[in-house]
CSV table of C-alpha atoms in Angstrom, one decimal:
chain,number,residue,atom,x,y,z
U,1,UNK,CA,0.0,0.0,0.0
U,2,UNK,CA,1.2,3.6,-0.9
U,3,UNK,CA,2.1,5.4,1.9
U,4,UNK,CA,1.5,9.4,0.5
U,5,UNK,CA,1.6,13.1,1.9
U,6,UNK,CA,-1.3,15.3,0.9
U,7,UNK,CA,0.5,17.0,-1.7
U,8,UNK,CA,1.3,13.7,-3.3
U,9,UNK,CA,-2.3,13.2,-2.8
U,10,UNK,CA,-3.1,16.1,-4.8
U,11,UNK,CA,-0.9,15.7,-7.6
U,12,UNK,CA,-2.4,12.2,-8.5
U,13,UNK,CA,-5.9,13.3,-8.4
U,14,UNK,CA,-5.2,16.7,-10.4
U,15,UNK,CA,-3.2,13.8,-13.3
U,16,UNK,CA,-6.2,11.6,-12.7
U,17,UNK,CA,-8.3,14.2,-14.4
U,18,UNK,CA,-6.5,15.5,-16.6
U,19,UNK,CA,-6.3,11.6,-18.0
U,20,UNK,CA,-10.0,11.6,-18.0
U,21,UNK,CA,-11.3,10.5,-14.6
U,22,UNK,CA,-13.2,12.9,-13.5
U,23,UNK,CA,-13.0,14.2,-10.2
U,24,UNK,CA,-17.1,13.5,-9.7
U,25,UNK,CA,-16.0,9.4,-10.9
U,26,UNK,CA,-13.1,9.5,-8.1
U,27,UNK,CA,-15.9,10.4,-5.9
U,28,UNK,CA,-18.3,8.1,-6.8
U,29,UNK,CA,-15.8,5.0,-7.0
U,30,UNK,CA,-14.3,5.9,-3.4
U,31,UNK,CA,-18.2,6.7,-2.1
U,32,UNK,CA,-19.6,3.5,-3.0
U,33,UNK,CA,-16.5,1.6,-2.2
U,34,UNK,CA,-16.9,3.2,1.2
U,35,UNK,CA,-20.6,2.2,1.4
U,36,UNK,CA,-19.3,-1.2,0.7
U,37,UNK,CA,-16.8,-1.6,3.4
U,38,UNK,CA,-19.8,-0.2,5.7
U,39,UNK,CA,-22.4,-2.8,4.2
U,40,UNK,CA,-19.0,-5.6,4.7
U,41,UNK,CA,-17.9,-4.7,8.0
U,42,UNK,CA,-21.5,-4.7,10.4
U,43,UNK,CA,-22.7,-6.9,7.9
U,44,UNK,CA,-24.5,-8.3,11.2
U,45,UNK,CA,-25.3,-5.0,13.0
U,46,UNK,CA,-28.8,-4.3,14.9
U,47,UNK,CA,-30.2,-0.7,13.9
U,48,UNK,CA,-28.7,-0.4,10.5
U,49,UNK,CA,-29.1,3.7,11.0
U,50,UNK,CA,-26.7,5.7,9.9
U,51,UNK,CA,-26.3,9.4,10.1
U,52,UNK,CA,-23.7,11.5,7.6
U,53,UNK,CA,-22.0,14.2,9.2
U,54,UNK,CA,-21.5,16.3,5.9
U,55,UNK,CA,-18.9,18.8,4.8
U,56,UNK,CA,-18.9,21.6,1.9
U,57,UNK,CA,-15.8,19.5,0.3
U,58,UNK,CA,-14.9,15.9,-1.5
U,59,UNK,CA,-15.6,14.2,1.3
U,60,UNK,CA,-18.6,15.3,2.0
U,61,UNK,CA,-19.6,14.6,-1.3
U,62,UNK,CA,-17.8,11.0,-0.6
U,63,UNK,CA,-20.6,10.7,2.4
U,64,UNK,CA,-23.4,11.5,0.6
U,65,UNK,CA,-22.5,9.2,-2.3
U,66,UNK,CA,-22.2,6.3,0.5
U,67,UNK,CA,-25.2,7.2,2.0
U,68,UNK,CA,-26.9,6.9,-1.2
U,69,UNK,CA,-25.7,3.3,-1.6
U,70,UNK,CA,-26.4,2.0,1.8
U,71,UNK,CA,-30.1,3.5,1.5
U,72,UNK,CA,-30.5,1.5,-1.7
U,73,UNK,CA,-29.1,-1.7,0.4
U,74,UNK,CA,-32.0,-0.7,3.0
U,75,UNK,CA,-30.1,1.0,5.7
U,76,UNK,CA,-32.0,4.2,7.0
U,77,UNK,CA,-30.0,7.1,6.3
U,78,UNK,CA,-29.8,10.3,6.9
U,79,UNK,CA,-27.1,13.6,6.1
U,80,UNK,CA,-27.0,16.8,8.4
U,81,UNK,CA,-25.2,19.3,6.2
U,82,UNK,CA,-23.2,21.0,8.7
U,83,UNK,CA,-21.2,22.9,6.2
U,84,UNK,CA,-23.0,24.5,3.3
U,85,UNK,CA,-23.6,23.0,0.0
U,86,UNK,CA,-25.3,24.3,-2.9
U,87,UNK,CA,-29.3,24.0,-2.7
U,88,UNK,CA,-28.9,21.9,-5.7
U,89,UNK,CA,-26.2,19.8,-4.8
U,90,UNK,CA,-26.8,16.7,-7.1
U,91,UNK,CA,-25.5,14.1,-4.8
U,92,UNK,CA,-28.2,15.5,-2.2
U,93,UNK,CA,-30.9,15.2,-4.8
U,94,UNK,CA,-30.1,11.2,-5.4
U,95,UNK,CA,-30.1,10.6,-1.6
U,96,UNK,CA,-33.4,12.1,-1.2
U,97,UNK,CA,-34.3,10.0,-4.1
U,98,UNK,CA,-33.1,6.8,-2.4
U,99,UNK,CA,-35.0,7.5,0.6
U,100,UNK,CA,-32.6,9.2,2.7
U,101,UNK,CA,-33.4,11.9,5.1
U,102,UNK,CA,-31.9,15.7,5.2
U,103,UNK,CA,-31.0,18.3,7.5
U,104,UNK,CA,-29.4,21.7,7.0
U,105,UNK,CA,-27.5,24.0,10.1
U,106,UNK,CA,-28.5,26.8,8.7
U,107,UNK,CA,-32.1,25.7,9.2
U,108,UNK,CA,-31.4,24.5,12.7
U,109,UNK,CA,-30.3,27.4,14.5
U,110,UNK,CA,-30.7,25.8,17.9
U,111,UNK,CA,-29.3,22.2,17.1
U,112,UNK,CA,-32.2,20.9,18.2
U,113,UNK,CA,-32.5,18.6,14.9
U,114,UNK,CA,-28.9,18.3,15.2
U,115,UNK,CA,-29.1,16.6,18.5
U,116,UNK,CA,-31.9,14.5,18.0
U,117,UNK,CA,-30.3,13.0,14.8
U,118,UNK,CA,-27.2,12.1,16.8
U,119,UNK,CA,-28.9,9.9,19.3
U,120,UNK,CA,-31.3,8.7,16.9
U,121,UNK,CA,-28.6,7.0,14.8
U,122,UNK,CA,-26.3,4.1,16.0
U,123,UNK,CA,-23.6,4.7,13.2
U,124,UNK,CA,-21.7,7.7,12.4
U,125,UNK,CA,-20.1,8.7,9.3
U,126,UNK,CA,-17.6,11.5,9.6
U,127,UNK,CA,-17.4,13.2,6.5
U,128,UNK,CA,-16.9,17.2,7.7
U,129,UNK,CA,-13.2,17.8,6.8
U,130,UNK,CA,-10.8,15.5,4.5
U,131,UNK,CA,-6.9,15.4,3.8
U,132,UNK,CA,-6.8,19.4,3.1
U,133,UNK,CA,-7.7,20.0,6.8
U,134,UNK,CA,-5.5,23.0,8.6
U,135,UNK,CA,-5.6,23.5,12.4
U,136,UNK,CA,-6.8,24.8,14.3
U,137,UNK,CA,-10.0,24.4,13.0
U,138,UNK,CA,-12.0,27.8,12.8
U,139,UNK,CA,-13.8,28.6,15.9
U,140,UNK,CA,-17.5,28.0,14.5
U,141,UNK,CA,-16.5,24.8,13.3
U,142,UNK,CA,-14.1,23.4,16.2
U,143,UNK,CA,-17.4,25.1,18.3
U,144,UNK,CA,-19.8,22.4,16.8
U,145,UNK,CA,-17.3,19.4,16.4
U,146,UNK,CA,-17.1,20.1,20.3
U,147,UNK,CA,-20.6,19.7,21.0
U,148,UNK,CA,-20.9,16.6,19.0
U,149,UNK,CA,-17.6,14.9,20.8
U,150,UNK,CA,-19.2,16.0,24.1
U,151,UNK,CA,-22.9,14.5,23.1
U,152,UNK,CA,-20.5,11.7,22.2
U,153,UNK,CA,-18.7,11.0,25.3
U,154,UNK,CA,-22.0,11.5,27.5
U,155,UNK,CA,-24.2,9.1,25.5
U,156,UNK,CA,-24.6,5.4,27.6
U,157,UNK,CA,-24.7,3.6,24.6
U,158,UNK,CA,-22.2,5.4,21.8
U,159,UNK,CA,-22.8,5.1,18.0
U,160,UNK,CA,-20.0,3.7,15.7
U,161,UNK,CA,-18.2,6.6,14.5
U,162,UNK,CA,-16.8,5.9,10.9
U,163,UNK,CA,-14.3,8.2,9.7
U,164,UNK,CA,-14.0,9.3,5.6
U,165,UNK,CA,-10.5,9.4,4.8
U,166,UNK,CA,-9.5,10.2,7.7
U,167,UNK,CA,-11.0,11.3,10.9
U,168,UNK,CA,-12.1,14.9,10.7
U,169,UNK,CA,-9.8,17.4,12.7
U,170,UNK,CA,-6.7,15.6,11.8
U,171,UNK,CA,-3.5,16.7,9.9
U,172,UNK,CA,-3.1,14.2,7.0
U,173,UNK,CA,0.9,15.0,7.3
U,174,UNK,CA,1.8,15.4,10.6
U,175,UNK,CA,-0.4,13.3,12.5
U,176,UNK,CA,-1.2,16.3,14.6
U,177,UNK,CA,-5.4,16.5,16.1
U,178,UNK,CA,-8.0,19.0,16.8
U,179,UNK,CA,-9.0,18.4,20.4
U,180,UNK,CA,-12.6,18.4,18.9
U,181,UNK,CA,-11.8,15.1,16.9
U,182,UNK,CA,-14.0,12.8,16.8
U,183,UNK,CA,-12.2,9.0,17.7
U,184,UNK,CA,-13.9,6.8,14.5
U,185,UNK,CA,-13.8,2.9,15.3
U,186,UNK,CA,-13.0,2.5,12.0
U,187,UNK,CA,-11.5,5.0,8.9
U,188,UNK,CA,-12.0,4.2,5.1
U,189,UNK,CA,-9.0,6.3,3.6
U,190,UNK,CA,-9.2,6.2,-0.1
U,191,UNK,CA,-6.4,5.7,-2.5
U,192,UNK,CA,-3.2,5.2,0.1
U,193,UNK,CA,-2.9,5.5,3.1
U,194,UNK,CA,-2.0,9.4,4.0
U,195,UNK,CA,1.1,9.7,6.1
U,196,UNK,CA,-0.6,11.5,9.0
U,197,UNK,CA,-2.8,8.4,9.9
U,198,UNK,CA,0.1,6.4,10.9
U,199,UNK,CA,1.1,9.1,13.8
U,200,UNK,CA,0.3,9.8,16.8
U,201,UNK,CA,-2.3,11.5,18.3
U,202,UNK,CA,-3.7,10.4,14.6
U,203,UNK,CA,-3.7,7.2,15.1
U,204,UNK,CA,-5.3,6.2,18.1
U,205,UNK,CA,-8.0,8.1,16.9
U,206,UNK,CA,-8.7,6.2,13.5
U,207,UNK,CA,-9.2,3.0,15.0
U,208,UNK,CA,-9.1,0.2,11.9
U,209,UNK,CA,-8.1,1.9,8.8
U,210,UNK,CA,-9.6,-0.1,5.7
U,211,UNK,CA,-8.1,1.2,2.2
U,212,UNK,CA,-10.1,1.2,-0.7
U,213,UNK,CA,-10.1,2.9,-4.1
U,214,UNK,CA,-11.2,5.5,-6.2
U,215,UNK,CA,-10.5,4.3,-9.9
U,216,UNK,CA,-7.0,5.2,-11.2
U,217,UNK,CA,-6.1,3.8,-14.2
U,218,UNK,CA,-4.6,0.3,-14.1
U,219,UNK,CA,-4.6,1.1,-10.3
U,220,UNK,CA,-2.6,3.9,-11.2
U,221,UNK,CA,0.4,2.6,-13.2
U,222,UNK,CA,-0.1,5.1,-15.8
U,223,UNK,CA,0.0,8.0,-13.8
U,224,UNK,CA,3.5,9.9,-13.4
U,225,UNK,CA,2.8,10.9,-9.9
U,226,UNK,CA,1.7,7.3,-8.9
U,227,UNK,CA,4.9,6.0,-9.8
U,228,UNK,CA,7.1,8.5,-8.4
U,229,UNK,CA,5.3,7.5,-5.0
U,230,UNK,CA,7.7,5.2,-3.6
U,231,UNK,CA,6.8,4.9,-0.1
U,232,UNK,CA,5.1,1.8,0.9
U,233,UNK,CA,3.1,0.4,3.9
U,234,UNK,CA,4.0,-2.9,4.4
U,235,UNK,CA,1.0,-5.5,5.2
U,236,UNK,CA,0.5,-9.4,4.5
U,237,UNK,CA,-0.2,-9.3,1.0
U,238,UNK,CA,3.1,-7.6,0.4
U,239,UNK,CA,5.1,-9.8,2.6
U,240,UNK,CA,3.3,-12.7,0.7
U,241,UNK,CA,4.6,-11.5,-2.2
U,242,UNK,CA,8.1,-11.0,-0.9
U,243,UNK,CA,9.0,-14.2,0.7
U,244,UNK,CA,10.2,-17.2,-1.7
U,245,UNK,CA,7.7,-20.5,-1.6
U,246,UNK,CA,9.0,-22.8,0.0
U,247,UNK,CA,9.9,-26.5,-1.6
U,248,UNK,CA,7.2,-28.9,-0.9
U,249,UNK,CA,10.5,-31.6,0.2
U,250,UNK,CA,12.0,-29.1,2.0
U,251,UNK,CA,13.4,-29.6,5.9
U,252,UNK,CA,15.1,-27.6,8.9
U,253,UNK,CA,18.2,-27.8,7.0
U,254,UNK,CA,16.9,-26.1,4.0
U,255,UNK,CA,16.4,-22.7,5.4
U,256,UNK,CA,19.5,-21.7,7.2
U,257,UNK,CA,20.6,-21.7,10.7
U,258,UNK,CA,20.9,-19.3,13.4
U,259,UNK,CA,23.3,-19.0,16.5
U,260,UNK,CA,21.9,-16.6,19.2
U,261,UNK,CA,24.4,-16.1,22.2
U,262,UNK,CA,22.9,-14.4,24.9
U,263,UNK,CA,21.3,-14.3,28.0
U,264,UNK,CA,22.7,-13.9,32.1
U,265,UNK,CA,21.1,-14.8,35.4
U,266,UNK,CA,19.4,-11.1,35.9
U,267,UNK,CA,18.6,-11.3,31.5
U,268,UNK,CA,17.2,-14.6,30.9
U,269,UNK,CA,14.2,-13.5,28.5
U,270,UNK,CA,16.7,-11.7,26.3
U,271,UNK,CA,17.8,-15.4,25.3
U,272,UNK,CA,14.1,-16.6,25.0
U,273,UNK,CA,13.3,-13.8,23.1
U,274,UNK,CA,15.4,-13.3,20.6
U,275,UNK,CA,16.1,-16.8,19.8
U,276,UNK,CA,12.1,-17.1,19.4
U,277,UNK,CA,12.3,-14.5,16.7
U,278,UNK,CA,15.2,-15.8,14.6
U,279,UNK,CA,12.9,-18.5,14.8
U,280,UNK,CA,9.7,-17.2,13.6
U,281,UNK,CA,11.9,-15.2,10.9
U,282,UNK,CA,11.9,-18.1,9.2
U,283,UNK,CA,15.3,-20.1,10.8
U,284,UNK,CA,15.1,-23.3,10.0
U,285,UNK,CA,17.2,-24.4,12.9
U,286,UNK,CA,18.1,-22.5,15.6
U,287,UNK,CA,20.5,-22.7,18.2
U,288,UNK,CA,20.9,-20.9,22.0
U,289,UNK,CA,24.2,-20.5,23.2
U,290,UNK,CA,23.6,-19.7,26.9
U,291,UNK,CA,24.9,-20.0,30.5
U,292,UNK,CA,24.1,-23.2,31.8
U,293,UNK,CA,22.3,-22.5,35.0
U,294,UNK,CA,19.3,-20.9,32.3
U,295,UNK,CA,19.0,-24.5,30.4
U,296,UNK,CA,16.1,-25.5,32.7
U,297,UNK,CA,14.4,-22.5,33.1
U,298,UNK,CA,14.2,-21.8,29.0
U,299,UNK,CA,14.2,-25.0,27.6
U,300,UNK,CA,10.3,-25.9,28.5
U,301,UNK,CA,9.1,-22.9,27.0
U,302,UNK,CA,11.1,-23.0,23.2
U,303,UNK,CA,11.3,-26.8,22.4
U,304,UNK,CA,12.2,-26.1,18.8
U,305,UNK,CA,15.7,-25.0,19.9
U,306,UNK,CA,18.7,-26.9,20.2
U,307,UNK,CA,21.1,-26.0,23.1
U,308,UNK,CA,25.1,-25.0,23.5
U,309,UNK,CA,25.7,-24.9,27.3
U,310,UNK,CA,28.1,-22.2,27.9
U,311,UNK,CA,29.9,-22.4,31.6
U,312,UNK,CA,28.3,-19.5,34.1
């Protein structure tokens, strides 16, 4: 997986459409794949209610798409447009077509519809500020994300927050947090993952981060910009990939040997440890070389080792 700043971010989707995906299909392809992780993940859920929190930007416009999809799949949904869009937004005009319900701040001076949305809804989706975010966040905005953290906190039974992109407040470079952030129990981040996600406070605040993406050509293999990313998150698929097959007659002998030396009286896990890792590196056989007075007390728990007994 690409591991990308924001600016990075920006070039490929500015080559994107230039190459002729649009920035309205990038949205669409990362909207529905979002709804689709939603629909994947509480698959099982009770209450399938979910509530977009809805920004004047892409990912707002990412939320509303999702919302759209998961009203066709029969959740209940609604969006409270807490920063303005245009009257005749047409992503709000399908998800009023698909059954889902609206509400506008500037039509709910008090918050009252605000508020009773929140608690009405047992899902969350987080779509009021994306990877372009600055902090601090201006003081109407970090005002409201405030109330809605501290309706969050207070409620007995809280909702599943869902983040878009990334959890709104957050600095998609530097990890760095709005204390009015609101902690998602899982983020959808489209594309790659964005540098900032991976840092802390950032991170404990995203809770699982799913990728998914938005369309680039051949997964973006003909895109300059893509290709100068070089940057990579490391997960299984990639390790998969990395790591030779091993021979179906293969034995202990076939994939090397390690020596660990190590370990005292007062250290004896540092032996245990590390020969445990060599191991599970993929030794085929290893070897502890340690004082003898620590035989008995490791041996028991790492039967795959053979011994040296060293004098104390």
């Amino acid at each position: 997986m690409k591991y990308i700043s924001v600016a990075e971010v920006q070039a490929v989707e500015r080559e994107a459409d230039a190459s002729g995906l649009s920035y309205a299909q990038m949205m669409e392809n990362a909207g529905r794949n979002l709804a689709a992780v939603i629909a994947e993940v509480y698959a099982y859920a009770d209450g399938k209610k979910i509530l977009g929190l809805v920004g004047s930007g892409n990912n707002g416009g990412d939320t509303l798409v999702a919302l759209t999809h998961l009203a066709r799949q029969g959740w209940q949904t609604s969006a409270y447009i807490l920063r303005p869009r245009s009257t005749d937004d047409p992503l709000i005009q399908r998800l009023l077509e698909a059954g889902g319900k609206l509400a506008r701040s500037e039509d709910d001076p008090k918050r009252q519809e605000l508020s009773r949305m929140l608690h009405d809804n047992a899902f969350w989706l987080d779509g009021v500020l994306g990877t372009g975010a600055r902090l601090p966040l201006k003081p109407e905005l970090a005002q409201e994300m405030s109330q809605i953290r501290k309706m969050l906190q207070e409620m007995p039974e809280p909702p599943v927050v869902i983040a878009v992109d990334c959890p709104s407040g957050v600095d998609c470079d530097s990890g760095e947090a709005a204390p009015e952030c609101l902690p998602a129990a899982l983020t959808v981040t489209m594309a790659a993952i964005k540098q900032g996600l991976l840092k802390f406070p950032a991170y404990d605040l995203c809770g699982d981060i799913r990728l998914v993406d938005i369309g680039l050509p051949d997964g973006g293999e003909r895109l300059a910009s893509w290709q100068a990313i070089k940057c990579q998150v490391i997960d299984e698929d990639w390790m998969r990939a990395m790591l030779p097959l091993r021979p179906n007659n293969a034995h202990k002998g076939t994939f090397g040997t390690a020596l660990v030396v190590a370990g005292s009286l007062n250290y004896t896990g540092a032996a245990l440890l590390a020969g445990q890792a060599a191991y599970r590196a993929g030794a085929g056989l290893v070897t502890l070389a340690v004082p003898s007075p620590l035989h008995s007390a490791l041996s028991g728990q790492f039967p795959e080792a053979t011994w040296l007994l060293l004098p104390h």
